[in-house]
C-alpha positions as a Markdown table, in Angstrom:
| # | Residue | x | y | z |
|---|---|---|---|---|
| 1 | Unk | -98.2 | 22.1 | -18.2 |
| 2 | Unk | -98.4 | 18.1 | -18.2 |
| 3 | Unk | -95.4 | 16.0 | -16.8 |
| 4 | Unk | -94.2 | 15.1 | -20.1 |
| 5 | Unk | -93.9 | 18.1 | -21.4 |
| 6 | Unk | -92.1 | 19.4 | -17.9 |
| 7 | Unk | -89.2 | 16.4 | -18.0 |
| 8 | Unk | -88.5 | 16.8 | -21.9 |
| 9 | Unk | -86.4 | 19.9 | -21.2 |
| 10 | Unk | -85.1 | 18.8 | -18.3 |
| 11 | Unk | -83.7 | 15.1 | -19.8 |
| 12 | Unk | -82.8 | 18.2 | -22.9 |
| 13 | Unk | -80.8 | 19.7 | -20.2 |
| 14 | Unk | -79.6 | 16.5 | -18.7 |
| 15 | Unk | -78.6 | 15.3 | -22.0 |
| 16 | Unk | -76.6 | 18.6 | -22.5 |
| 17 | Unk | -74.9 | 18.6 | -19.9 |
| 18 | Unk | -73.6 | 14.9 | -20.7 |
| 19 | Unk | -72.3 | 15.7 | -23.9 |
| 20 | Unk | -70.5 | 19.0 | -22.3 |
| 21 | Unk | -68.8 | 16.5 | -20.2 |
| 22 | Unk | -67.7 | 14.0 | -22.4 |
| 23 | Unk | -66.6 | 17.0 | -24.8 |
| 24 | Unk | -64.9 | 18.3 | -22.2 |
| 25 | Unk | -63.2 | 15.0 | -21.1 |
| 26 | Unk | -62.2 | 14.2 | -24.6 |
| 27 | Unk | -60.5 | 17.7 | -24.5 |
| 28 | Unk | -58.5 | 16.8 | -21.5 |
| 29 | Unk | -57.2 | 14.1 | -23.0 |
| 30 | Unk | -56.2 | 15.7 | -26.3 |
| 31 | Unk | -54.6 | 18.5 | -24.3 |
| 32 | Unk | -52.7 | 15.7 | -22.1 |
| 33 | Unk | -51.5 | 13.9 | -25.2 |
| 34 | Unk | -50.3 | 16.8 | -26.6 |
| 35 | Unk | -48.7 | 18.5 | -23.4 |
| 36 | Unk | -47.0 | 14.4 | -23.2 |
| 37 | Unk | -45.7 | 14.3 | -26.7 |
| 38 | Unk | -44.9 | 18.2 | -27.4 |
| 39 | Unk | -43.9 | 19.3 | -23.6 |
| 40 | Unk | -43.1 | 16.9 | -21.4 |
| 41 | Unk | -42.1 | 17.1 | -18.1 |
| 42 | Unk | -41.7 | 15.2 | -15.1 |
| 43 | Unk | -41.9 | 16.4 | -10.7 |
| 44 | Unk | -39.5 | 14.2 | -10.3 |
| 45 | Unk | -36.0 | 15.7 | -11.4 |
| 46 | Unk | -32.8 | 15.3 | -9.5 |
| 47 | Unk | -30.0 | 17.3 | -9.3 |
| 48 | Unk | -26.5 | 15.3 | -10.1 |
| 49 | Unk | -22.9 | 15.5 | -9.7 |
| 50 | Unk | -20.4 | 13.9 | -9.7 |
| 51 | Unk | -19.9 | 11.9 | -6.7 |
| 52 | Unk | -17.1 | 9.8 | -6.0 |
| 53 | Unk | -15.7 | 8.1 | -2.3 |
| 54 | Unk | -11.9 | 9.0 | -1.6 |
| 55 | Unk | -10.2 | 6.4 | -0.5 |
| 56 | Unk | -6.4 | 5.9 | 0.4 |
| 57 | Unk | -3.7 | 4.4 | -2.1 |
| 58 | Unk | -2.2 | 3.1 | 1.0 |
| 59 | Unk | -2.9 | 1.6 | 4.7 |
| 60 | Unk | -2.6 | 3.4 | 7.7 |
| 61 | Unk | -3.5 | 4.7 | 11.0 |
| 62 | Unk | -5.2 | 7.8 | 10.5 |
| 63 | Unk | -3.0 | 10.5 | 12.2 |
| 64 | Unk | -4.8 | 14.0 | 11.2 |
| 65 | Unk | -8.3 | 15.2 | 9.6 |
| 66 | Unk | -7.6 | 18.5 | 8.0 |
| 67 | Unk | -11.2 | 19.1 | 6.8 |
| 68 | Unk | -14.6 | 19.5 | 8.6 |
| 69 | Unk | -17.3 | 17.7 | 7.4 |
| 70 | Unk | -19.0 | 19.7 | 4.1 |
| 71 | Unk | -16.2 | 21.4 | 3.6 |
| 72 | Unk | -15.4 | 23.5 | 0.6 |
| 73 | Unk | -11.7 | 22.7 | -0.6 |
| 74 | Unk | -9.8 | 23.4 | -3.2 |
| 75 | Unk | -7.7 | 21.0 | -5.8 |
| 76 | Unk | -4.7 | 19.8 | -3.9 |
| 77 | Unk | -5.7 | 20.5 | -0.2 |
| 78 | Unk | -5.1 | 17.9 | 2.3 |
| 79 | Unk | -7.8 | 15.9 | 3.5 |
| 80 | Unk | -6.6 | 13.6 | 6.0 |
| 81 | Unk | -3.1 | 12.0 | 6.3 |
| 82 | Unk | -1.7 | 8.5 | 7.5 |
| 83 | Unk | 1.3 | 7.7 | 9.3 |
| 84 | Unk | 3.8 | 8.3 | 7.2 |
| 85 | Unk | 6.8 | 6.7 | 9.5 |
| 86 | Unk | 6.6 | 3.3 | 7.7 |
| 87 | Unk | 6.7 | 5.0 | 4.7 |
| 88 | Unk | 9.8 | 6.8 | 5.0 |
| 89 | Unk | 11.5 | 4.2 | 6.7 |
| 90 | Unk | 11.0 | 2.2 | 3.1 |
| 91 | Unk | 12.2 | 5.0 | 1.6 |
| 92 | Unk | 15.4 | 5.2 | 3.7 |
| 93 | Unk | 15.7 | 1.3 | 2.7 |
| 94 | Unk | 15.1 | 2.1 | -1.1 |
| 95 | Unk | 18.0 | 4.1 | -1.2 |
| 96 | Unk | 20.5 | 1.6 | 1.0 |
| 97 | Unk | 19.9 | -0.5 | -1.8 |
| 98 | Unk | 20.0 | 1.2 | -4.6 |
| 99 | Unk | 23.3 | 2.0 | -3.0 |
| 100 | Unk | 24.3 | -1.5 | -2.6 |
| 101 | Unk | 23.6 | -2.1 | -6.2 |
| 102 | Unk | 25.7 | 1.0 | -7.3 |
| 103 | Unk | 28.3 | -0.6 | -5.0 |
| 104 | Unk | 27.9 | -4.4 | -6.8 |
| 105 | Unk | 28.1 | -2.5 | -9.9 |
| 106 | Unk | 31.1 | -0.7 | -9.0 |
| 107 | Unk | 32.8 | -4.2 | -7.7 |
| 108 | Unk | 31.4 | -5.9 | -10.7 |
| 109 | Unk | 33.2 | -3.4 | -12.7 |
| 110 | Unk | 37.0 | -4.2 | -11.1 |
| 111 | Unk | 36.0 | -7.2 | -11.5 |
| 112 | Unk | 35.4 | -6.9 | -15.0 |
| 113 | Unk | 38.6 | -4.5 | -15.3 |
| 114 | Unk | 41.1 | -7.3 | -13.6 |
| 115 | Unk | 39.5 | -10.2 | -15.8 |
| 116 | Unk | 40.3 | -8.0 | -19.0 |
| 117 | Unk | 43.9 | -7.5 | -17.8 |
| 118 | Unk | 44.1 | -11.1 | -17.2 |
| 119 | Unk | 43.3 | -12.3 | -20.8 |
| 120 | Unk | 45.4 | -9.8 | -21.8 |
| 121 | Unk | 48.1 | -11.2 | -19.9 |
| 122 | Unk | 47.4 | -14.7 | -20.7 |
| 123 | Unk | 46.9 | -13.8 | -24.5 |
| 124 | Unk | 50.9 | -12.2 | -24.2 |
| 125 | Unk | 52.0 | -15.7 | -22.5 |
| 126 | Unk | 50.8 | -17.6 | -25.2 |
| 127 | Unk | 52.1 | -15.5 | -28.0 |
| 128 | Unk | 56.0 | -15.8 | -26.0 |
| 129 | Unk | 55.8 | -19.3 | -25.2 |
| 130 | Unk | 54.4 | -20.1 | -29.0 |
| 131 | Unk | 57.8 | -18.1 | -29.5 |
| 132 | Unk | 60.1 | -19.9 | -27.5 |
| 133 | Unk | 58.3 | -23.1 | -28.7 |
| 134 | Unk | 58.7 | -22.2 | -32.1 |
| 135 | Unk | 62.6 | -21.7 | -31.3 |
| 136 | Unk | 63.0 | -25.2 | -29.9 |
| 137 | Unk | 61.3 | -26.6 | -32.7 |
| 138 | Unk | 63.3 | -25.8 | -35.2 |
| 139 | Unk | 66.3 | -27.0 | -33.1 |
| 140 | Unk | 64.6 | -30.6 | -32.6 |
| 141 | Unk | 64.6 | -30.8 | -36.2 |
| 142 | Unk | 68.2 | -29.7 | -36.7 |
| 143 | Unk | 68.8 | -32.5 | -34.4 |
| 144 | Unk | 70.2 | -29.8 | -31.8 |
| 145 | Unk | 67.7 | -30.3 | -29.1 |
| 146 | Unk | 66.6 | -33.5 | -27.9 |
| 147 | Unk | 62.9 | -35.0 | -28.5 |
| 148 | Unk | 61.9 | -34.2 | -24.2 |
| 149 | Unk | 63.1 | -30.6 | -25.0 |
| 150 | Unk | 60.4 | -30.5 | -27.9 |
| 151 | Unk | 57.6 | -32.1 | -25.9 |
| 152 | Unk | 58.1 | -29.7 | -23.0 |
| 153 | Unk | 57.5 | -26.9 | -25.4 |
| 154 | Unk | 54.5 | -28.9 | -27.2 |
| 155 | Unk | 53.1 | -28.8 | -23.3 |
| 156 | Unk | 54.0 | -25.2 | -22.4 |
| 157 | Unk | 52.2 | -24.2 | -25.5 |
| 158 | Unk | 48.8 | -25.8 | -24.8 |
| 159 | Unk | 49.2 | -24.7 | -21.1 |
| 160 | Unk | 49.2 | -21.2 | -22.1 |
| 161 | Unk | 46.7 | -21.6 | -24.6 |
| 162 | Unk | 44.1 | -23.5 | -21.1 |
| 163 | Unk | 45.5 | -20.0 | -19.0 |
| 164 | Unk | 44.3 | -17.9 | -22.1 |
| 165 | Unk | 41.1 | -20.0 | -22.2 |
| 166 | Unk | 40.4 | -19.5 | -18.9 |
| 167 | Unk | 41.0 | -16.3 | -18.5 |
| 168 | Unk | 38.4 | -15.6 | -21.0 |
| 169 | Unk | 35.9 | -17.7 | -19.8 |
| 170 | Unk | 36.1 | -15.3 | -16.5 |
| 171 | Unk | 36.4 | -12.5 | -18.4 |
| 172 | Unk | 32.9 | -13.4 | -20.4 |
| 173 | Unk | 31.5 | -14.5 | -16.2 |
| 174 | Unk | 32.5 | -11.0 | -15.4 |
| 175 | Unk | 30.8 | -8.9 | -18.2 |
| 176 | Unk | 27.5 | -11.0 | -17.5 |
| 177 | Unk | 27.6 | -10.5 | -13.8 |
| 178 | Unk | 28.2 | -6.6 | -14.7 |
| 179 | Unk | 25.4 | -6.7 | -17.4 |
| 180 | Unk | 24.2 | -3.6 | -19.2 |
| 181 | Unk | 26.2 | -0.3 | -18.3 |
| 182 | Unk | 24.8 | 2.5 | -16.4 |
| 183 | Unk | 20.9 | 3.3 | -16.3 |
| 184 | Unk | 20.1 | 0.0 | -18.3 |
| 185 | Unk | 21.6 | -2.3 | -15.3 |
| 186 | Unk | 18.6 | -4.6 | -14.4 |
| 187 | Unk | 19.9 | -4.4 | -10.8 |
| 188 | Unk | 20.0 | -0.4 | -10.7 |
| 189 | Unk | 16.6 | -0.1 | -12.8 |
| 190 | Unk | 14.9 | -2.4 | -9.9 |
| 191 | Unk | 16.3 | -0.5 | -6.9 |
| 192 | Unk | 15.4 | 2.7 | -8.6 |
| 193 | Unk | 11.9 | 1.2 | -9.5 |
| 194 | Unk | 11.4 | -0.2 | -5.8 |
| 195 | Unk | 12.9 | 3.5 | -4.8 |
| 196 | Unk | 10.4 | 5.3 | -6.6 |
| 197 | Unk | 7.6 | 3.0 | -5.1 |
| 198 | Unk | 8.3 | 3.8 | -1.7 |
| 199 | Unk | 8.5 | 7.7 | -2.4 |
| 200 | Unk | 4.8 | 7.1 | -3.8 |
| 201 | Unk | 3.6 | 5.6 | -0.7 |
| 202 | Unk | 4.9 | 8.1 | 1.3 |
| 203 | Unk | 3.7 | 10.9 | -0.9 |
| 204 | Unk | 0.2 | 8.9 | -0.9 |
| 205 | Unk | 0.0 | 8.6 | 3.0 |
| 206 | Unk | -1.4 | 12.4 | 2.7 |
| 207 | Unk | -4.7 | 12.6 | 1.0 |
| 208 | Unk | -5.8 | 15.6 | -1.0 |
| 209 | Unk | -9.0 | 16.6 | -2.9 |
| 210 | Unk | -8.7 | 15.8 | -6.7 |
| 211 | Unk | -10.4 | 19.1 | -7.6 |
| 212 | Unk | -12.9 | 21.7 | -6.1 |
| 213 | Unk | -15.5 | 20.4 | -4.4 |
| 214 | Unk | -17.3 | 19.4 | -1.0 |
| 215 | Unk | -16.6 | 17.2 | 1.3 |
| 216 | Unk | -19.3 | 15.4 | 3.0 |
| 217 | Unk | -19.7 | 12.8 | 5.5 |
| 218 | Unk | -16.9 | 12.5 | 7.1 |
| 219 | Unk | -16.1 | 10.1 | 10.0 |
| 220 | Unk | -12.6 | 9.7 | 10.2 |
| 221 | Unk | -10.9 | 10.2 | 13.4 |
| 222 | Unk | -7.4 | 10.4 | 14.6 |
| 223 | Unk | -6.3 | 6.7 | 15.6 |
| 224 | Unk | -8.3 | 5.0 | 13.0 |
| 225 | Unk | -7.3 | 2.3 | 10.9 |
| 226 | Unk | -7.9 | 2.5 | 7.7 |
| 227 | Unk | -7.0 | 0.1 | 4.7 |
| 228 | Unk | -5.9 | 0.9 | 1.1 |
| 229 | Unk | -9.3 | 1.3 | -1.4 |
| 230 | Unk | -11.5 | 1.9 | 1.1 |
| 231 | Unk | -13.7 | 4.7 | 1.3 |
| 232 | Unk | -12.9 | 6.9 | 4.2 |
| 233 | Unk | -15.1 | 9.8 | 3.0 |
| 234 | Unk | -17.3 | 11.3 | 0.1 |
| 235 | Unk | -15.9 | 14.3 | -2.5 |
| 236 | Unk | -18.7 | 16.3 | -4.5 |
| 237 | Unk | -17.1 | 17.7 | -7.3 |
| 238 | Unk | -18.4 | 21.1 | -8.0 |
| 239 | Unk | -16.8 | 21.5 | -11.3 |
| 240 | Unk | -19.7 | 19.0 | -13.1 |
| 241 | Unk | -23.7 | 19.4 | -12.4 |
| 242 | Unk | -26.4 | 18.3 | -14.2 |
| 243 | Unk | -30.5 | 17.5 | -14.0 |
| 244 | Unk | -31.9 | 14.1 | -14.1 |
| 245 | Unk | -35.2 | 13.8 | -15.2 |
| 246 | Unk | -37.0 | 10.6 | -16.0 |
| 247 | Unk | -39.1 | 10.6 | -18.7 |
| 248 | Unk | -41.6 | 7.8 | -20.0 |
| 249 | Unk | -40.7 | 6.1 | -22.7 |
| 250 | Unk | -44.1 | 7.5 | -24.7 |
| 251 | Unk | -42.8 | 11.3 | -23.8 |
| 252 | Unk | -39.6 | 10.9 | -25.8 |
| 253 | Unk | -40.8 | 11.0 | -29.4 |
| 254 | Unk | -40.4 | 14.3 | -30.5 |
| 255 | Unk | -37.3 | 15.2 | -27.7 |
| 256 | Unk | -34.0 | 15.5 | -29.0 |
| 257 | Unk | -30.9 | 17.0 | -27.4 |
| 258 | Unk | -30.3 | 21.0 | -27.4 |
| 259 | Unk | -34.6 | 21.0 | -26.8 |
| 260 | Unk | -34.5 | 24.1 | -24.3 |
| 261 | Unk | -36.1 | 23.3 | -21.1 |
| 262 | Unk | -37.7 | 25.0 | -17.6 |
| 263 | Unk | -36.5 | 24.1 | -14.5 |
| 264 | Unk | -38.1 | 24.8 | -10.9 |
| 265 | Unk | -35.8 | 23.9 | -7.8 |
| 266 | Unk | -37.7 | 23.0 | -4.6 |
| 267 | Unk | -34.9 | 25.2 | -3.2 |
| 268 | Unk | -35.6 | 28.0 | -4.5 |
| 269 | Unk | -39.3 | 28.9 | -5.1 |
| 270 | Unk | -40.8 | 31.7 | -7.3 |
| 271 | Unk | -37.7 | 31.2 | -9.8 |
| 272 | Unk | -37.3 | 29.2 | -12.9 |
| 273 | Unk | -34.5 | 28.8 | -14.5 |
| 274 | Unk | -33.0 | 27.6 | -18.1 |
| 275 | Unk | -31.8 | 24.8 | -20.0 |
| 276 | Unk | -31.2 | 22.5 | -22.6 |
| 277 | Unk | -31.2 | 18.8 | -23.1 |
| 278 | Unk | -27.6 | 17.3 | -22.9 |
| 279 | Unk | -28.3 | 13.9 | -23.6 |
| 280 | Unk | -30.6 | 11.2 | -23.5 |
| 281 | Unk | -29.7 | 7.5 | -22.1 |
| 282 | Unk | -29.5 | 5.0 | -24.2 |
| 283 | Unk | -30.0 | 2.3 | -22.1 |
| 284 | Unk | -31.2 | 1.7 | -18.9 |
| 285 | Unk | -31.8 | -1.9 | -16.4 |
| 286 | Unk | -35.3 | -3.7 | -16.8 |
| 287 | Unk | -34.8 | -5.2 | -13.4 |
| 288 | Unk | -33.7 | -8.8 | -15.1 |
| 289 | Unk | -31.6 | -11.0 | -13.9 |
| 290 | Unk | -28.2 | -12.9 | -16.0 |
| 291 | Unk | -27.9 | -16.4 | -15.0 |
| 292 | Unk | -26.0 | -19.1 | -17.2 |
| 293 | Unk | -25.6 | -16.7 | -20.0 |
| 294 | Unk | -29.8 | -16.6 | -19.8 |
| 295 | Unk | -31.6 | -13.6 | -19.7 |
| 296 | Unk | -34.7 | -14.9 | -17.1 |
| 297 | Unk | -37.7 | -12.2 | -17.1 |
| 298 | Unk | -39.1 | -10.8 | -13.9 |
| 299 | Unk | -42.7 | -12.6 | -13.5 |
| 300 | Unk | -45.4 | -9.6 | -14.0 |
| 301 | Unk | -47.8 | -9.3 | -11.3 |
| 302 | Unk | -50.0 | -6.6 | -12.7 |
| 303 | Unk | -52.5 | -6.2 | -15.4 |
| 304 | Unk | -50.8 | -3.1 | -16.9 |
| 305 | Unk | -46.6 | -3.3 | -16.5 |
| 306 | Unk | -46.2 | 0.4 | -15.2 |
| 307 | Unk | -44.4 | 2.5 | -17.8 |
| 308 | Unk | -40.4 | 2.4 | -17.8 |
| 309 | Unk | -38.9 | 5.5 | -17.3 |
| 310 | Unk | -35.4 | 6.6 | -19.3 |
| 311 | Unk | -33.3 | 9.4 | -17.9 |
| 312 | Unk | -33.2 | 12.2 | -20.0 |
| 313 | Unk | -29.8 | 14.9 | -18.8 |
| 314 | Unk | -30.1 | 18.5 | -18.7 |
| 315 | Unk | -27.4 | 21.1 | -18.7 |
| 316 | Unk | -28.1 | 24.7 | -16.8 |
| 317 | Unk | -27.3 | 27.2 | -19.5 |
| 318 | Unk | -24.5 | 29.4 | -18.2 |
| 319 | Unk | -22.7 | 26.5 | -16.9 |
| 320 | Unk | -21.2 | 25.9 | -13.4 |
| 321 | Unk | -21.4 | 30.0 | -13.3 |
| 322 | Unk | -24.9 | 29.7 | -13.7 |
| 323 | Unk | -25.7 | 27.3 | -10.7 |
| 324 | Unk | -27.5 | 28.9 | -7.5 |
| 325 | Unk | -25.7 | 28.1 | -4.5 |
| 326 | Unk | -28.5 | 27.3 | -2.3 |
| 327 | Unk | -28.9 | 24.1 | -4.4 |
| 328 | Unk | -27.7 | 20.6 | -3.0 |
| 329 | Unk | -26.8 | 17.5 | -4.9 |
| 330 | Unk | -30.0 | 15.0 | -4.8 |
| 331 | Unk | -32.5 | 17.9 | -4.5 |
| 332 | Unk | -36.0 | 18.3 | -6.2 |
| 333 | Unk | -36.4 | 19.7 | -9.5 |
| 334 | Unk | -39.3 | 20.1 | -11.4 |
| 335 | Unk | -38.2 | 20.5 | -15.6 |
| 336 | Unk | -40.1 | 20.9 | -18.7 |
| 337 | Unk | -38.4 | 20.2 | -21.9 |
| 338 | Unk | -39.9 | 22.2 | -25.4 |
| 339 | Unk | -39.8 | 19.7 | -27.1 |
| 340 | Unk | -38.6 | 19.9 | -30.8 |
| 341 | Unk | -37.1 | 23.1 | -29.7 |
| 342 | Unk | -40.8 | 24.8 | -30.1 |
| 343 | Unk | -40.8 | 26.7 | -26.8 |
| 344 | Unk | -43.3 | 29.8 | -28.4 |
| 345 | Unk | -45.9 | 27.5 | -29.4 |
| 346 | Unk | -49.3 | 27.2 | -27.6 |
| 347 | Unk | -48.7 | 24.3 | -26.0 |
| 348 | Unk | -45.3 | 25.9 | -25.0 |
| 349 | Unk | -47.2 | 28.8 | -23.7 |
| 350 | Unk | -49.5 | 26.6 | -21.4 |
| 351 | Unk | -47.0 | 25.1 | -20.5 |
| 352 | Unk | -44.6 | 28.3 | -19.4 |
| 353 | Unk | -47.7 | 29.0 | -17.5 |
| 354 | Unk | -47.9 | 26.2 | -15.5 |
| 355 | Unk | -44.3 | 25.9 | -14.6 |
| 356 | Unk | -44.9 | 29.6 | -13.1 |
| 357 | Unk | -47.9 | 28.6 | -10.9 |
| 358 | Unk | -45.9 | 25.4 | -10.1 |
| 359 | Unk | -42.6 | 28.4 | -8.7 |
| 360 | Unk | -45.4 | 30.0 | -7.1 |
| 361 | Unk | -47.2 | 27.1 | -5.4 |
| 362 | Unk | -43.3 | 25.3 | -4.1 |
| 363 | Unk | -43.8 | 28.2 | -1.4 |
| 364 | Unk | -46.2 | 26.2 | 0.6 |
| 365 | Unk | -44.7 | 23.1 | 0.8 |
């Protein structure tokens, strides 16, 4: 057999073979668009809570810790308290004076009580001098009384009518110094609000846990100083957790929320577990920058701007209930969401298979 007719089955074969591999390249990529758009899925999941730092509504040296550092308390327990002395001795001085405004009140009101009387003495002066005046009027004119007895009444009139004035005037003085009566005083309503205050403080120098949860890194110590707003330790609440998984943008066509989904925990290998999509974020931040009003765009420094990711949120079904306790906030989860809620589909299928070599495979590493 010649040369030529050795190599033509060999560049047959070669040829083959070439085509097998583009055929079967062309494949990969069909079955990775389709796995993108119809399952998509990401390593990179995060289990989420809701986190929040405690901090005191007042300042304070720190005079106990009552929890241990990841602590499990419940709503109400006492986390660490302040010194409450200063505290209560405002409260002591809220109540001397809302005392000493019940007492002005209670002066206010004689007063107001002997300026009535007084008008109503003055107004019975007036009406018996006008009286008597009235008298020796009518006598001037007979020519009985003289002219100075008439002017001397003329006088004692107006000089009752100035007492009556007077007396008036202080009555009116008195009822404004008294102002409104009883709980609508302005003075008792401020002693009673500065009152109130203090027995806030004093109730706020004890922290407490706003609902079940954890509490982690705790560094407070008895001695320390610590200043109203600021963070003296962190609370987990373990009545909200959820699954963050970020999802290019390309892998969110067909997603929607209530899509069921698979979930892998790092924690706990061999297991998957089930969800659903909650939500999906409408929004997230490009990395730009707002200065003057002016949106200025980051400078790209690539030839292909790596895709931007959006979170996607997924609920455990069974709620709280459901969660395993082995789990920690921040850990590893590896989810696949059905998307369209098609999760017996062949793509669904492959994928279900996958996710269980991927439990499998989490207990090397």
């Amino acid at each position: 057999m010649s040369d030529t007719e050795t190599a033509a089955p060999a560049r047959s074969g070669a040829k083959g073979v070439a085509i097998g591999v583009v055929l079967l390249l062309a494949a990969l990529v069909v079955l990775y668009a389709l796995n993108d758009r119809l399952t998509p899925g990401s390593a990179r999941g995060i289990v989420s809570a809701q986190v929040v730092q405690i901090a005191p509504r007042v300042s304070g040296e720190v005079m106990q810790v009552h929890v241990e550092d990841d602590a499990v308390v419940e709503a109400g327990d006492p986390l660490f308290s302040v010194d409450p002395r200063p505290f209560m001795l405002a409260v002591r001085q809220a109540e001397a004076n809302l005392g000493s405004a019940l007492q002005n009140i209670d002066a206010s009101s004689a007063s107001l009580v002997s300026a009535q009387a007084a008008v109503t003495q003055a107004r019975t002066a007036l009406e018996t001098t006008r009286a008597e005046a009235a008298r020796s009027f009518r006598l001037e004119e007979r020519g009985i009384a003289s002219t100075a007895q008439g002017d001397q009444a003329r006088a004692s009139v107006a000089q009752a009518e100035a007492q009556l004035e007077s007396a008036e005037a202080q009555l009116e003085s008195a009822r404004a110094q008294l102002g409104p009566q009883g709980e609508d005083n302005p003075a008792i309503q401020a002693a009673e609000a500065q009152l109130e205050r203090a027995q806030y403080d004093l109730a706020s120098a004890t922290v407490t846990a706003p609902h079940l949860g954890v509490v982690t890194n705790v560094t407070l110590s008895e001695g320390q100083y610590i200043g109203a707003g600021n963070p003296a330790l962190t609370f987990i609440d373990s009545g909200a957790a959820w699954i963050t998984v970020d999802l290019r943008e390309n892998q969110l066509q067909q997603v929607d929320p209530g899509d069921p989904a698979h979930l892998l925990f790092d924690a706990l290998p061999g297991r998957i577990f089930e969800g659903r999509v909650e939500s999906i974020a409408w929004g997230i931040n490009p990395g730009r920058n707002v200065q003057g009003g002016l949106v200025v765009n980051q400078p790209a420094n690539r030839w292909f701007e790596p895709a931007r990711r959006i979170p996607v949120r997924i609920e455990l079904i069974g709620g709280m209930e459901a969660w395993p306790q082995s789990v920690r906030v921040g850990g590893k989860v590896h989810a696949v969401i059905f998307a369209g809620g098609d999760d017996a589909g062949p793509m669904a299928w492959l994928a279900r298979g996958m996710q269980r070599l991927r439990s499998w495979a989490t207990y090397l590493h």
